[in-house]
Short mmCIF file of C-alpha atoms in Angstrom, two decimals:
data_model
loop_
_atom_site.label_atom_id
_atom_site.label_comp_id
_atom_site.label_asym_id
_atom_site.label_seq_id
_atom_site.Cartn_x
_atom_site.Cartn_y
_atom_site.Cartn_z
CA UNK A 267 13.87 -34.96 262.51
CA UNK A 268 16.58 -37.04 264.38
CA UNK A 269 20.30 -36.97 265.11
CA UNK A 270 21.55 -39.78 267.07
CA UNK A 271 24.75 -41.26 268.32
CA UNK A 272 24.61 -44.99 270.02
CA UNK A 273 26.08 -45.58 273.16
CA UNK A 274 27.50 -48.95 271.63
CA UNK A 275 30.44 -49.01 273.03
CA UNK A 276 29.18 -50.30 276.52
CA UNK A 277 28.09 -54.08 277.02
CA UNK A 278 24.56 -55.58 277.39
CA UNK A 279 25.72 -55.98 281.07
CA UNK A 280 26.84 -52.75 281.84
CA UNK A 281 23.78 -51.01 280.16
CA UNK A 282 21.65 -53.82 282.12
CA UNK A 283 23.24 -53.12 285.74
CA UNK A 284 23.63 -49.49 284.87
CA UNK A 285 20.24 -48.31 285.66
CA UNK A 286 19.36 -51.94 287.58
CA UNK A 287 17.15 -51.78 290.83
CA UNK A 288 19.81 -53.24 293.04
CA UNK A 289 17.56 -55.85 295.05
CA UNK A 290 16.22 -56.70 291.48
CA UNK A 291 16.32 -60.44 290.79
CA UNK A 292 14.23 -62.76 287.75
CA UNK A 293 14.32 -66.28 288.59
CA UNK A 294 13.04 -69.31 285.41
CA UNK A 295 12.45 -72.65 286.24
CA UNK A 296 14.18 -75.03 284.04
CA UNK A 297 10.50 -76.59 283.08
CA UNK A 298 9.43 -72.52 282.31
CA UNK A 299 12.04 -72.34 279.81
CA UNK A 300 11.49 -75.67 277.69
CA UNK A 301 8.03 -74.47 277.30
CA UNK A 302 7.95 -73.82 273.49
CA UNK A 303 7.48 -70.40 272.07
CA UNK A 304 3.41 -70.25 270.72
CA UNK A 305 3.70 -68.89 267.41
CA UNK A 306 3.05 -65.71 266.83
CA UNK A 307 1.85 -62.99 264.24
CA UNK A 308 2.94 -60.13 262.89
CA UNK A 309 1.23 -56.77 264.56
CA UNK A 310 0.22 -54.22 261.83
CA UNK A 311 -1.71 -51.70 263.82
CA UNK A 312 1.21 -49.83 265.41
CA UNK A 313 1.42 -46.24 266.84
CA UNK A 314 5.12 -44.68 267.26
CA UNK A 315 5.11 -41.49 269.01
CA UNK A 316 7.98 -39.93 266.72
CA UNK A 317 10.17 -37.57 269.86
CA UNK A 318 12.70 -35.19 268.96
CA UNK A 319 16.43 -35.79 268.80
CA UNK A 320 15.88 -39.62 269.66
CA UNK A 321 16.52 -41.79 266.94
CA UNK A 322 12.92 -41.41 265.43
CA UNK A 323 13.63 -40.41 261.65
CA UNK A 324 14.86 -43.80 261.61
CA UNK A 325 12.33 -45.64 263.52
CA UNK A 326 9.78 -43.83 261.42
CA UNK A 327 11.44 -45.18 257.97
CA UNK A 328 11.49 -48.48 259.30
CA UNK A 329 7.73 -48.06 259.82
CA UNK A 330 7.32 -46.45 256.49
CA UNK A 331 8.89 -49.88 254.92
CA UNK A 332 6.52 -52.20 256.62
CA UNK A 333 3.42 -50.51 255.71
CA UNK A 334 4.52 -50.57 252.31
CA UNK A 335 5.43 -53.90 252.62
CA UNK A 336 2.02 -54.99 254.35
CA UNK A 337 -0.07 -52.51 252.15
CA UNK A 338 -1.04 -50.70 255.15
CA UNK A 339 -2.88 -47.39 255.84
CA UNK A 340 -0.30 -44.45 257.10
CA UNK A 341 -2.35 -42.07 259.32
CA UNK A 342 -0.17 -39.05 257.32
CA UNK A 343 -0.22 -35.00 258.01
CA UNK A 344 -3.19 -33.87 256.03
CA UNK A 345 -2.60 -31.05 253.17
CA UNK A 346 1.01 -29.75 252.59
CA UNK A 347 2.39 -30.35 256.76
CA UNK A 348 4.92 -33.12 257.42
CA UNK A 349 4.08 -33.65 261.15
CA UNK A 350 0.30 -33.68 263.01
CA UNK A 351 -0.32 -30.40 263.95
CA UNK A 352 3.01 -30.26 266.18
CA UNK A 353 3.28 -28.47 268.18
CA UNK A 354 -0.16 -28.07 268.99
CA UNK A 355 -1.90 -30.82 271.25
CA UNK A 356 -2.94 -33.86 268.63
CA UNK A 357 -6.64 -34.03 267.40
CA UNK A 358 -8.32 -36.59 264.62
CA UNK A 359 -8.59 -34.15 261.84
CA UNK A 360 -5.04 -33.54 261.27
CA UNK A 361 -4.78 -37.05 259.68
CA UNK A 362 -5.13 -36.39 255.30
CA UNK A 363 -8.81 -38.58 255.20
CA UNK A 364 -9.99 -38.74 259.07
CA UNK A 365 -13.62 -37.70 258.06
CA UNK A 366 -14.00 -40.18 255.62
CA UNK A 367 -11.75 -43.12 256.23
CA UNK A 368 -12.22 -42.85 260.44
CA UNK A 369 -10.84 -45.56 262.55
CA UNK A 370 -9.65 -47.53 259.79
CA UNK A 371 -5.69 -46.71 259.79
CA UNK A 372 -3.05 -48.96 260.41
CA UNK A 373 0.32 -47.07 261.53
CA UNK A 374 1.15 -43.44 262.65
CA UNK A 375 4.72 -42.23 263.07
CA UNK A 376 4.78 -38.72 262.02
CA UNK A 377 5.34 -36.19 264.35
CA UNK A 378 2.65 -35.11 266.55
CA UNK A 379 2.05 -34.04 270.64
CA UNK A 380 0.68 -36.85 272.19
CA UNK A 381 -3.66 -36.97 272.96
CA UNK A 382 -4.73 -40.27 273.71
CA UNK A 383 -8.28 -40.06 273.22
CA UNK A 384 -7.80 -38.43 269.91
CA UNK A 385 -5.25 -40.75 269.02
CA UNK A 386 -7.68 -43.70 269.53
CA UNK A 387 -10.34 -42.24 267.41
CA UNK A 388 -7.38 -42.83 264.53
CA UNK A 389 -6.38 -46.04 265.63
CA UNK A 390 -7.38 -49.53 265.89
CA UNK A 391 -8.66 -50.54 268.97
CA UNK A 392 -5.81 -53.34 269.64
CA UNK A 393 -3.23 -51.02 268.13
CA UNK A 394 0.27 -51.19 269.47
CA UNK A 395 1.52 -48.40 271.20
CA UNK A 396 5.41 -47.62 271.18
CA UNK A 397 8.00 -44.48 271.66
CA UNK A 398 11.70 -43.98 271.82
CA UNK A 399 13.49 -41.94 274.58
CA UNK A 400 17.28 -40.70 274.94
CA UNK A 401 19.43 -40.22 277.22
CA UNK A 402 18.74 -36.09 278.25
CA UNK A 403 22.63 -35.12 278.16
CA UNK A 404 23.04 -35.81 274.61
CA UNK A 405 19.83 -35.28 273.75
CA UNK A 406 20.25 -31.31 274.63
CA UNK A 407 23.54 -30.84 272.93
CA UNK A 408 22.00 -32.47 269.44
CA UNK A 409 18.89 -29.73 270.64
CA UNK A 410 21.15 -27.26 270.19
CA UNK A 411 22.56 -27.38 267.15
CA UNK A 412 19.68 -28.43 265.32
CA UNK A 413 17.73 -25.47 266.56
CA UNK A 414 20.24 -23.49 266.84
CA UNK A 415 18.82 -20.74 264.33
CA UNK A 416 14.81 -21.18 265.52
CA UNK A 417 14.84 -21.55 269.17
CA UNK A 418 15.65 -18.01 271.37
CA UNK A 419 16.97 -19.41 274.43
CA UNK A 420 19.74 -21.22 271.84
CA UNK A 421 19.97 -17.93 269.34
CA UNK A 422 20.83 -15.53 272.28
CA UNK A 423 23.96 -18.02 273.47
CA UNK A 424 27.07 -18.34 272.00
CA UNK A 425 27.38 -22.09 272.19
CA UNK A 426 25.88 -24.62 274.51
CA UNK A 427 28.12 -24.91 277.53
CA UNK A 428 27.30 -21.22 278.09
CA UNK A 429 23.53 -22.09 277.53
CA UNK A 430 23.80 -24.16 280.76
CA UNK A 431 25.75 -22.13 282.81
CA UNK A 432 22.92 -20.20 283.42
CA UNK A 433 19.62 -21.12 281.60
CA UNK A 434 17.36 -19.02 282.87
CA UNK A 435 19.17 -16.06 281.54
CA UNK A 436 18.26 -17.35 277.75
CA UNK A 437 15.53 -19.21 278.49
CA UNK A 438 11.94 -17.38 278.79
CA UNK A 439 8.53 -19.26 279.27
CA UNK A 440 7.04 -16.52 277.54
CA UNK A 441 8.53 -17.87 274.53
CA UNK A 442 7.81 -21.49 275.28
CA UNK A 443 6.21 -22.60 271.87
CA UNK A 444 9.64 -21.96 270.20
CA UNK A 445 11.65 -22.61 273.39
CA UNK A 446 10.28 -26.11 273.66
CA UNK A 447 13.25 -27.63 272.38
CA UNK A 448 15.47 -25.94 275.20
CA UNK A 449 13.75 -27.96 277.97
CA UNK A 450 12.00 -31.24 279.25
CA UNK A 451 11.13 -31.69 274.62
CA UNK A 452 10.29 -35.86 275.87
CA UNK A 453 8.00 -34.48 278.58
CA UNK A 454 6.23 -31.77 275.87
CA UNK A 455 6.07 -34.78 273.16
CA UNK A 456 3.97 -37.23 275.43
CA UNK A 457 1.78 -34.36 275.93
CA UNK A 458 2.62 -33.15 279.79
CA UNK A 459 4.51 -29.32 280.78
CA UNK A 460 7.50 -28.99 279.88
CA UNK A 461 8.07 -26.45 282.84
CA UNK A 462 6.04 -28.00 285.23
CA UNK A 463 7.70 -27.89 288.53
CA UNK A 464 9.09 -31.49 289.32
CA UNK A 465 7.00 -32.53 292.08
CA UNK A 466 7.81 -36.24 292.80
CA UNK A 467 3.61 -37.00 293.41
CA UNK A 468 3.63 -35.50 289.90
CA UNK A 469 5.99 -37.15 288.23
CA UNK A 470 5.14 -40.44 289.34
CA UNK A 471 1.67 -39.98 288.28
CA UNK A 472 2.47 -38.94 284.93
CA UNK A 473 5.31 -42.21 284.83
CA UNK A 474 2.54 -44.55 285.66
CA UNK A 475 -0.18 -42.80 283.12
CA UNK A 476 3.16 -42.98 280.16
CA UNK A 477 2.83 -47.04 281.42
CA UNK A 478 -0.28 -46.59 281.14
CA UNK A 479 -0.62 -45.72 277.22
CA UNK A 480 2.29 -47.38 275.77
CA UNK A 481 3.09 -50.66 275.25
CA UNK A 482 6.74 -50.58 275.02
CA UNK A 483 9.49 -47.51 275.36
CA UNK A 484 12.68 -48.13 273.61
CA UNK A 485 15.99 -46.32 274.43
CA UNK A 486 18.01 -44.52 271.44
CA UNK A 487 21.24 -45.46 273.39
CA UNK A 488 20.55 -48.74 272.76
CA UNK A 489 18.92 -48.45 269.38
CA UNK A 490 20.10 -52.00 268.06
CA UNK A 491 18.84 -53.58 271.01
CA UNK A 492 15.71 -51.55 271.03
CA UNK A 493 15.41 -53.02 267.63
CA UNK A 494 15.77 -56.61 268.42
CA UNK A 495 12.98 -55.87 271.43
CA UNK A 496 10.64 -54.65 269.04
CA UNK A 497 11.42 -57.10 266.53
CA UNK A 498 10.34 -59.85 269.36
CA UNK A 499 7.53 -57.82 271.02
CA UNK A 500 5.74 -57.15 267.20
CA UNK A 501 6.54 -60.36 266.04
CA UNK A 502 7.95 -58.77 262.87
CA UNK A 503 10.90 -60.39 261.32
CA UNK A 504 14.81 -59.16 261.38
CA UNK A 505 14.36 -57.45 257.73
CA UNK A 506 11.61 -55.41 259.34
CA UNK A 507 13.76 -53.93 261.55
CA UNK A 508 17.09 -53.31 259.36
CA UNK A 509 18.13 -49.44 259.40
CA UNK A 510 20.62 -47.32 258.10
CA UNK A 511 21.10 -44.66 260.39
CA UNK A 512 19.73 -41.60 258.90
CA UNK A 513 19.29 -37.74 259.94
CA UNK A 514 22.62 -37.93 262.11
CA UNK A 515 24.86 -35.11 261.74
CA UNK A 516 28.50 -34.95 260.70
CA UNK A 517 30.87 -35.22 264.16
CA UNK A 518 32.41 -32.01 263.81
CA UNK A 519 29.32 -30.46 264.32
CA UNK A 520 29.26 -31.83 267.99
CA UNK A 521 30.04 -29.62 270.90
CA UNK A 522 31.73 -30.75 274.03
CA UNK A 523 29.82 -30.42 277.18
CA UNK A 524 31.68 -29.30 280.79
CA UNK A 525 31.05 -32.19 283.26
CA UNK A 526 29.09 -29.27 285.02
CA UNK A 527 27.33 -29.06 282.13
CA UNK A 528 26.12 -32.15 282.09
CA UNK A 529 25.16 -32.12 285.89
CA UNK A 530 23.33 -28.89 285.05
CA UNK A 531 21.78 -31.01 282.26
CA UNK A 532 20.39 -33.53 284.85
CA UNK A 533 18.63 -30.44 286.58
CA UNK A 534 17.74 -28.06 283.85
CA UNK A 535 16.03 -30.79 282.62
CA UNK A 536 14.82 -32.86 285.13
CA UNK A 537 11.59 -34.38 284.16
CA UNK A 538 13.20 -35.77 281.30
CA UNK A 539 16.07 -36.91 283.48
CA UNK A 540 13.19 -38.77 285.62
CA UNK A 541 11.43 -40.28 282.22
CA UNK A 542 14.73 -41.41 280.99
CA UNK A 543 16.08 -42.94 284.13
CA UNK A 544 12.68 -44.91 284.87
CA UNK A 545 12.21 -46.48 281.04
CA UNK A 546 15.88 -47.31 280.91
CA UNK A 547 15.30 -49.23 283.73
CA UNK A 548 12.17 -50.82 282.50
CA UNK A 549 13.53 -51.20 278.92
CA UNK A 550 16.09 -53.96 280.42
CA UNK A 551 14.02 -55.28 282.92
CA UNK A 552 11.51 -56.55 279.90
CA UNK A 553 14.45 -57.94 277.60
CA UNK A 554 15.24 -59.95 281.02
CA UNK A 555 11.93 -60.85 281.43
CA UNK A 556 11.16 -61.69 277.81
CA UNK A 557 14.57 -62.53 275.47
CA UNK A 558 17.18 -62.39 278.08
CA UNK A 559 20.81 -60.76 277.88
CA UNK A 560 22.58 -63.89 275.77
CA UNK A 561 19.64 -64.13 272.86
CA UNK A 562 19.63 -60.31 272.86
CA UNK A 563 23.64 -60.59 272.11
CA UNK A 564 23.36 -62.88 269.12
CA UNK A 565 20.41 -61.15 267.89
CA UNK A 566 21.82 -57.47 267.49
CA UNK A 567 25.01 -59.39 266.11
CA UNK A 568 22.46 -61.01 263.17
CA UNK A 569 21.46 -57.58 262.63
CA UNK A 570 24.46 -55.41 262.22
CA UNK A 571 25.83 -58.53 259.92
CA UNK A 572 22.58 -58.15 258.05
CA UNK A 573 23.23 -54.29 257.97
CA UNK A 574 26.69 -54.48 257.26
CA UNK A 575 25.35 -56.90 254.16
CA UNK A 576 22.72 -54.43 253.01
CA UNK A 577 25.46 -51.39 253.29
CA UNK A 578 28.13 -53.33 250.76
CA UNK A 579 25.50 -53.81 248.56
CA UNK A 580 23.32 -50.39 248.21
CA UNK A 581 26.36 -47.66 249.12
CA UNK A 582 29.34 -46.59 246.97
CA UNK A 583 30.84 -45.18 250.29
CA UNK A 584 29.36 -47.60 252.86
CA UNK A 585 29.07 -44.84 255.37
CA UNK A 586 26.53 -41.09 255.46
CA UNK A 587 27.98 -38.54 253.52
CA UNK A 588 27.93 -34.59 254.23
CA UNK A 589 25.22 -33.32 252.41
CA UNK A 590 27.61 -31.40 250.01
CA UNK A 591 28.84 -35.14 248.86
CA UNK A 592 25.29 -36.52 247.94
CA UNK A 593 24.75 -36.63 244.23
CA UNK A 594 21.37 -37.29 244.03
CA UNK A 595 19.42 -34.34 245.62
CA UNK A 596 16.36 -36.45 245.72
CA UNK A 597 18.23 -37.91 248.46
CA UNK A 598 19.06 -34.33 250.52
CA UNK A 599 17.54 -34.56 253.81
CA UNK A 600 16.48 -31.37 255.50
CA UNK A 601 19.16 -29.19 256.87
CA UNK A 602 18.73 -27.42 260.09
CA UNK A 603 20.81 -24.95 262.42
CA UNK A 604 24.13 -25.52 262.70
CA UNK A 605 24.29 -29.41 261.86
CA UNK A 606 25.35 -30.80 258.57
CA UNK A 607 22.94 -33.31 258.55
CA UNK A 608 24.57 -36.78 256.65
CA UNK A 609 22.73 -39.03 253.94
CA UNK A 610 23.81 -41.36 251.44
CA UNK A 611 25.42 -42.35 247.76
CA UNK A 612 23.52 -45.45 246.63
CA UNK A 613 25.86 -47.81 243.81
CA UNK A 614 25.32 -46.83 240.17
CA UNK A 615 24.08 -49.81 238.37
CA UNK A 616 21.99 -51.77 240.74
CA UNK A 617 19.15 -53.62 239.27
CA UNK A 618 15.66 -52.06 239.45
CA UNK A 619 14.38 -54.61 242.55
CA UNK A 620 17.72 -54.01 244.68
CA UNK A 621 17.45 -50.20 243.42
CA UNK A 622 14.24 -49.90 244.59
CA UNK A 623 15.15 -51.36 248.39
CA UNK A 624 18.23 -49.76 248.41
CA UNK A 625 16.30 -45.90 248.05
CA UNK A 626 13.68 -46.88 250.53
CA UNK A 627 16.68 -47.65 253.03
CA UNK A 628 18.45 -43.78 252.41
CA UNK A 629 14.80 -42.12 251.40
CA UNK A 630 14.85 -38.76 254.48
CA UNK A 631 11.81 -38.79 255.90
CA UNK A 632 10.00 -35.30 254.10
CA UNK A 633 10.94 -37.10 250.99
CA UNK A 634 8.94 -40.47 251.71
CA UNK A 635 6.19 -38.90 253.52
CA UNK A 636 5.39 -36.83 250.13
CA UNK A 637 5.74 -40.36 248.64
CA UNK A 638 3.10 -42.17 250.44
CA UNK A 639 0.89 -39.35 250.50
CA UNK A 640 0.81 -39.10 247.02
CA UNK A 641 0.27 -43.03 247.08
CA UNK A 642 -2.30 -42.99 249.30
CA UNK A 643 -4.34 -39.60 248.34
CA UNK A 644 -3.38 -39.72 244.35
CA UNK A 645 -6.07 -37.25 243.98
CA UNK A 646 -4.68 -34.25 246.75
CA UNK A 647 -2.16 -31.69 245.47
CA UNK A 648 1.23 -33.06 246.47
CA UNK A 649 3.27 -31.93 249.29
CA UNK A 650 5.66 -29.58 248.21
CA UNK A 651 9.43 -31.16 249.37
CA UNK A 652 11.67 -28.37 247.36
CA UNK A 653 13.81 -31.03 246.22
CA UNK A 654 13.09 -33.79 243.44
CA UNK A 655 11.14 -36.81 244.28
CA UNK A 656 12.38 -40.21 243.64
CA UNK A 657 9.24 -41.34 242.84
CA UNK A 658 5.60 -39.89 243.36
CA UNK A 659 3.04 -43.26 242.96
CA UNK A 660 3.55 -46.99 243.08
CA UNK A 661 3.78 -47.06 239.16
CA UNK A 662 7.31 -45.22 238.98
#
């Protein structure tokens, strides 16, 4: 579950040369670039490994929306769980059907802590592997007030500047199940310790094996961009990628951090620091390599007019709401710590096609996940949400 602010303020070219190897340099002949594009086809075996606090509630509806749209099989949290054993390490048989449907699912986005080799017993052998990562500094703060009320090295602080002036006071290893938000939570999600010591031999290795299993790594900064990549590296079309931002958390909910605090950040969690730094990198090195800076422009400009579009016609307020403003409580997503997690009003009035795309744009992500495992496994006791459903099969 995801709260995210963009970084869209800053240009393609300062993102580009921000994290840019200095002695970097692409070079296309003119007879390279008039080659024409070979056509290309949509990929529907995807794996998204859904991290924390990075955009992924929204990734994971648009993935949601395709398989529905492709009548694809979601590898979904067996019985009444909403993410794939997580924390524990991922194995096969917490996917709802694994004994009897095997190596026959299409997409998996739900939560889990990544296993490779039990992954691929899930998924297609040419499935396409993908994450998100976020910048660490921001990442920490949303940390904090999300788990605020679950994590003890958060619980036993007043507020998070003081949580980074001295860490180690707060933070215990003992406790590292439910402190595994407070530190290195990218690192823990691909699978690797979270307090390993960072030992640059290590790290490298562990970059190179990341490289290794995924495909692509996208950057929640630049989540429109990341959108466009995807968009070009799946082959999907722009619809397929249209979001409204959901699980993001009302503003004054945000806490300041000390420019020490954010050094402290950089340290505290380093290994994140080091997995940010070198995918950034990467991430802009590949739309060079593959759309280029000027495409990439128009493209996220297409997109956020297509979003804008969407917005006029599915929201009364064209904007999140607190959740004391939603009206429809089918549409409360899941409230946690000290955020007031946002969602949306759709129009009153909207005809049943439009209404229908309009809810699967603003559906939270417990709420849909109970949807397409009722879909899917019509004969399994429902997952208990605690809030009305929208809808519970494909007849509704």
């Amino acid at each position: 579950l995801i709260i995210f602010s963009f970084c869209l303020g800053l240009s393609f070219l300062s993102g580009f040369f921000h994290m840019k190897n200095k002695n970097y340099r692409i070079s296309k002949s003119r007879k390279e670039l008039l080659i024409p594009a070979t056509p290309c086809h949509a990929k529907t075996n995807v794996m998204f490994l859904k991290t924390h606090k990075t955009a992924s509630s929204t990734v994971l509806n648009i993935m949601f929306r395709f398989a529905e749209r492709y009548n694809l099989t979601v590898a979904l949290p067996a019985d009444q769980l909403f993410h794939l054993g997580y924390p524990r390490t991922f194995v096969a048989h917490f996917v709802e059907g694994f004994e009897t449907i095997g190596q026959n699912y299409n997409i998996m986005c739900n939560h889990l802590r990544f296993n490779p080799l039990e992954v691929k017993k899930v998924m297609a052998a040419n499935t396409f592997y993908f994450s998100i990562l976020r910048n660490p500094i921001p990442l920490l703060e949303s940390s904090y007030i999300y788990y605020k009320d679950y994590v003890p090295a958060f619980r036993s602080s007043k507020n998070v500047n003081e949580f980074l002036e001295s860490p180690r006071k707060y933070y215990h290893p003992a406790d590292y199940r439910k402190n595994i938000y407070a530190r290195n939570i990218m690192w823990f999600d691909f699978g690797y310790d979270n307090n390993a010591e960072d030992d640059t031999n290590y790290t490298q290795a562990v970059l190179e094996e990341i490289e290794q299993n995924f495909h692509l790594i996208l950057i929640a900064d630049y989540f429109d961009e990341s959108m466009i990549l995807l968009k070009h590296t799946l082959c999907w079309d722009l619809d397929d990628v249209i979001y409204f931002k959901l699980n993001s958390r009302s503003q004054d909910t945000v806490q300041t951090l000390s420019p020490e605090s954010e050094e402290q950040i950089k340290a505290w969690c380093s290994l994140d620091w080091k997995l940010y730094l070198h995918f950034n990198h990467s991430f802009w090195r590949r739309i060079e390599e593959t759309i280029g800076l000027q495409v990439l422009e128009k493209e996220v400009d297409q997109l956020r007019t297509r979003q804008k579009e969407l917005m006029e016609t599915c929201l009364s307020e064209q904007e999140a709401v607190r959740k004391d403003h939603i009206r429809n409580k089918a549409l409360l997503p899941f409230q946690s710590g000290a955020a007031n997690i946002l969602g949306y009003n759709l129009k009153q009035d909207l005809d049943n096609t439009t209404l229908r795309t309009c809810q699967k744009m603003v559906i939270p992500e417990l709420q849909y996940t109970s949807y397409l495992y009722a879909v899917q496994h019509p004969h399994k006791k429902k997952k208990d949400v605690g809030l009305p459903l929208l809808w519970t099969s494909l007849q509704e």
